[in-house]
PDB file of C-alpha atoms in Angstrom:
ATOM      1  CA  UNK H 140      37.967  10.418   4.702  1.00  0.00           C
ATOM      2  CA  UNK H 141      39.013   6.808   4.751  1.00  0.00           C
ATOM      3  CA  UNK H 142      42.238   5.932   3.079  1.00  0.00           C
ATOM      4  CA  UNK H 143      41.840   3.856  -0.113  1.00  0.00           C
ATOM      5  CA  UNK H 144      44.687   1.581  -1.249  1.00  0.00           C
ATOM      6  CA  UNK H 145      45.844   1.826  -4.765  1.00  0.00           C
ATOM      7  CA  UNK H 146      43.559  -0.178  -7.161  1.00  0.00           C
ATOM      8  CA  UNK H 147      40.665  -0.436  -4.698  1.00  0.00           C
ATOM      9  CA  UNK H 148      37.446   1.557  -4.976  1.00  0.00           C
ATOM     10  CA  UNK H 149      34.761   1.554  -2.371  1.00  0.00           C
ATOM     11  CA  UNK H 150      31.228   2.527  -3.318  1.00  0.00           C
ATOM     12  CA  UNK H 151      28.512   2.961  -0.761  1.00  0.00           C
ATOM     13  CA  UNK H 152      25.302   1.724  -2.221  1.00  0.00           C
ATOM     14  CA  UNK H 153      21.958   2.141  -0.529  1.00  0.00           C
ATOM     15  CA  UNK H 154      20.279  -1.336  -0.017  1.00  0.00           C
ATOM     16  CA  UNK H 155      16.780  -0.040  -0.153  1.00  0.00           C
ATOM     17  CA  UNK H 156      16.095   3.296  -1.935  1.00  0.00           C
ATOM     18  CA  UNK H 157      12.492   3.557  -0.891  1.00  0.00           C
ATOM     19  CA  UNK H 158      13.320   3.312   2.879  1.00  0.00           C
ATOM     20  CA  UNK H 159      16.498   5.373   2.751  1.00  0.00           C
ATOM     21  CA  UNK H 160      14.992   8.384   0.917  1.00  0.00           C
ATOM     22  CA  UNK H 161      11.433   8.785   2.175  1.00  0.00           C
ATOM     23  CA  UNK H 162       9.306  11.814   1.249  1.00  0.00           C
ATOM     24  CA  UNK H 163       9.265  13.657   4.611  1.00  0.00           C
ATOM     25  CA  UNK H 164       6.561  16.082   5.392  1.00  0.00           C
ATOM     26  CA  UNK H 165       6.869  16.680   9.176  1.00  0.00           C
ATOM     27  CA  UNK H 166       9.426  15.195  11.630  1.00  0.00           C
ATOM     28  CA  UNK H 167      10.117  12.162   9.423  1.00  0.00           C
ATOM     29  CA  UNK H 168       6.490  11.379   8.612  1.00  0.00           C
ATOM     30  CA  UNK H 169       4.983  11.417   5.183  1.00  0.00           C
ATOM     31  CA  UNK H 170       1.891  13.549   4.360  1.00  0.00           C
ATOM     32  CA  UNK H 171      -0.388  10.467   4.334  1.00  0.00           C
ATOM     33  CA  UNK H 172       0.890   9.349   7.771  1.00  0.00           C
ATOM     34  CA  UNK H 173       0.311  12.871   9.234  1.00  0.00           C
ATOM     35  CA  UNK H 174      -3.208  13.075   7.777  1.00  0.00           C
ATOM     36  CA  UNK H 175      -4.072   9.587   9.054  1.00  0.00           C
ATOM     37  CA  UNK H 176      -2.960  10.540  12.566  1.00  0.00           C
ATOM     38  CA  UNK H 177      -5.027  13.710  12.449  1.00  0.00           C
ATOM     39  CA  UNK H 178      -8.114  11.754  11.283  1.00  0.00           C
ATOM     40  CA  UNK H 179      -7.642   9.268  14.133  1.00  0.00           C
ATOM     41  CA  UNK H 180      -7.231  12.090  16.614  1.00  0.00           C
ATOM     42  CA  UNK H 181     -10.373  13.880  15.435  1.00  0.00           C
ATOM     43  CA  UNK H 182     -12.329  10.622  15.645  1.00  0.00           C
ATOM     44  CA  UNK H 183     -11.102   9.852  19.141  1.00  0.00           C
ATOM     45  CA  UNK H 184     -11.689  13.386  20.368  1.00  0.00           C
ATOM     46  CA  UNK H 185     -15.231  13.379  18.974  1.00  0.00           C
ATOM     47  CA  UNK H 186     -16.015  10.126  20.690  1.00  0.00           C
ATOM     48  CA  UNK H 187     -14.383  11.171  23.998  1.00  0.00           C
ATOM     49  CA  UNK H 188     -16.293  14.462  23.992  1.00  0.00           C
ATOM     50  CA  UNK H 189     -19.561  12.675  23.176  1.00  0.00           C
ATOM     51  CA  UNK H 190     -19.172  10.033  25.847  1.00  0.00           C
ATOM     52  CA  UNK H 191     -18.003  12.439  28.512  1.00  0.00           C
ATOM     53  CA  UNK H 192     -20.712  15.112  27.985  1.00  0.00           C
ATOM     54  CA  UNK H 193     -23.682  12.863  27.206  1.00  0.00           C
ATOM     55  CA  UNK H 194     -23.130  10.125  29.736  1.00  0.00           C
ATOM     56  CA  UNK H 195     -20.712  11.720  32.223  1.00  0.00           C
ATOM     57  CA  UNK H 196     -18.118   9.063  31.602  1.00  0.00           C
ATOM     58  CA  UNK H 197     -14.631  10.074  32.999  1.00  0.00           C
ATOM     59  CA  UNK H 198     -12.157  11.228  30.320  1.00  0.00           C
ATOM     60  CA  UNK H 199      -9.707   8.341  30.969  1.00  0.00           C
ATOM     61  CA  UNK H 200     -12.428   5.744  30.496  1.00  0.00           C
ATOM     62  CA  UNK H 201     -13.848   7.597  27.407  1.00  0.00           C
ATOM     63  CA  UNK H 202     -10.329   7.509  25.922  1.00  0.00           C
ATOM     64  CA  UNK H 203     -10.121   3.745  26.274  1.00  0.00           C
ATOM     65  CA  UNK H 204     -13.492   3.452  24.713  1.00  0.00           C
ATOM     66  CA  UNK H 205     -12.504   5.545  21.702  1.00  0.00           C
ATOM     67  CA  UNK H 206      -9.303   3.759  20.841  1.00  0.00           C
ATOM     68  CA  UNK H 207     -10.877   0.906  18.830  1.00  0.00           C
ATOM     69  CA  UNK H 208     -12.506   3.590  16.610  1.00  0.00           C
ATOM     70  CA  UNK H 209      -9.278   5.691  16.184  1.00  0.00           C
ATOM     71  CA  UNK H 210      -6.704   2.827  15.424  1.00  0.00           C
ATOM     72  CA  UNK H 211      -8.116   1.734  12.103  1.00  0.00           C
ATOM     73  CA  UNK H 212      -7.574   5.076  10.251  1.00  0.00           C
ATOM     74  CA  UNK H 213      -4.132   5.472  11.805  1.00  0.00           C
ATOM     75  CA  UNK H 214      -2.972   1.863  10.785  1.00  0.00           C
ATOM     76  CA  UNK H 215      -4.406   2.608   7.296  1.00  0.00           C
ATOM     77  CA  UNK H 216      -1.994   5.537   6.862  1.00  0.00           C
ATOM     78  CA  UNK H 217       1.106   3.545   8.029  1.00  0.00           C
ATOM     79  CA  UNK H 218       0.505  -0.007   6.750  1.00  0.00           C
ATOM     80  CA  UNK H 219       1.902  -0.844   3.336  1.00  0.00           C
ATOM     81  CA  UNK H 220       1.030  -4.135   1.669  1.00  0.00           C
ATOM     82  CA  UNK H 221       4.254  -5.869   0.597  1.00  0.00           C
ATOM     83  CA  UNK H 222       6.216  -2.768   1.637  1.00  0.00           C
ATOM     84  CA  UNK H 223       4.939  -0.307  -0.937  1.00  0.00           C
ATOM     85  CA  UNK H 224       1.171  -0.484  -1.606  1.00  0.00           C
ATOM     86  CA  UNK H 225      -1.221   1.524   0.643  1.00  0.00           C
ATOM     87  CA  UNK H 226      -4.529  -0.303   1.492  1.00  0.00           C
ATOM     88  CA  UNK H 227      -6.475   2.083  -0.713  1.00  0.00           C
ATOM     89  CA  UNK H 228      -4.249   1.104  -3.656  1.00  0.00           C
ATOM     90  CA  UNK H 229      -4.611  -2.491  -2.713  1.00  0.00           C
ATOM     91  CA  UNK H 230      -8.425  -2.250  -2.765  1.00  0.00           C
ATOM     92  CA  UNK H 231      -8.243  -0.601  -6.179  1.00  0.00           C
ATOM     93  CA  UNK H 232      -6.125  -3.386  -7.564  1.00  0.00           C
ATOM     94  CA  UNK H 233      -8.459  -5.992  -6.141  1.00  0.00           C
ATOM     95  CA  UNK H 234     -11.460  -4.273  -7.708  1.00  0.00           C
ATOM     96  CA  UNK H 235      -9.661  -4.086 -11.059  1.00  0.00           C
ATOM     97  CA  UNK H 236      -8.811  -7.834 -10.762  1.00  0.00           C
ATOM     98  CA  UNK H 237     -12.458  -8.590  -9.978  1.00  0.00           C
ATOM     99  CA  UNK H 238     -13.655  -6.727 -13.192  1.00  0.00           C
ATOM    100  CA  UNK H 239     -11.718  -9.199 -15.260  1.00  0.00           C
ATOM    101  CA  UNK H 240     -13.755 -12.309 -15.980  1.00  0.00           C
ATOM    102  CA  UNK H 241     -12.708 -15.836 -15.232  1.00  0.00           C
ATOM    103  CA  UNK H 242     -11.067 -17.816 -17.950  1.00  0.00           C
ATOM    104  CA  UNK H 243     -13.480 -20.467 -19.318  1.00  0.00           C
ATOM    105  CA  UNK H 244     -10.662 -22.712 -20.378  1.00  0.00           C
ATOM    106  CA  UNK H 245      -7.252 -23.759 -19.029  1.00  0.00           C
ATOM    107  CA  UNK H 246      -4.547 -21.303 -19.798  1.00  0.00           C
ATOM    108  CA  UNK H 247      -2.551 -23.513 -22.015  1.00  0.00           C
ATOM    109  CA  UNK H 248      -5.438 -24.878 -24.026  1.00  0.00           C
ATOM    110  CA  UNK H 249      -6.756 -21.937 -25.951  1.00  0.00           C
ATOM    111  CA  UNK H 250      -9.812 -22.933 -28.115  1.00  0.00           C
ATOM    112  CA  UNK H 251      -8.691 -22.992 -31.731  1.00  0.00           C
ATOM    113  CA  UNK H 252     -10.878 -21.306 -34.389  1.00  0.00           C
ATOM    114  CA  UNK H 253      -9.276 -21.703 -37.704  1.00  0.00           C
ATOM    115  CA  UNK H 254     -10.465 -19.296 -40.307  1.00  0.00           C
ATOM    116  CA  UNK H 255      -7.684 -20.263 -42.653  1.00  0.00           C
ATOM    117  CA  UNK H 256      -6.747 -23.705 -43.820  1.00  0.00           C
ATOM    118  CA  UNK H 257      -3.768 -25.236 -45.705  1.00  0.00           C
ATOM    119  CA  UNK H 258      -6.132 -27.594 -47.649  1.00  0.00           C
ATOM    120  CA  UNK H 259      -6.767 -26.735 -51.248  1.00  0.00           C
ATOM    121  CA  UNK H 260     -10.402 -25.954 -52.016  1.00  0.00           C
ATOM    122  CA  UNK H 261     -11.995 -28.357 -54.375  1.00  0.00           C
ATOM    123  CA  UNK H 262     -13.944 -26.798 -57.116  1.00  0.00           C
TER     124      UNK H 262
END
């Protein structure tokens, strides 16, 4: 334990809580990352098996042919937009934004509909 001089206090503060304390599922990976790896492996394995048994392509060449199809699901599990938002959450946010209509007027110039007036009514 480091020696602290009288009148001094040292506090260790984590700089980024989300990166320091991740939800670990298996060997430091989250559940989403493990599932994305498994989906990529199943896709690659299926394509390799299909290419090898239907066309007789060697396994190493079939693996190279399967990589472009296996990489997108794997990247989807690891990539986070702006450090915290998964691509599926990003697509949901974009869809919600698209549901909102465009403003028909500039933001600072709201059309005024006066239902009340300060004028005295003449009788």
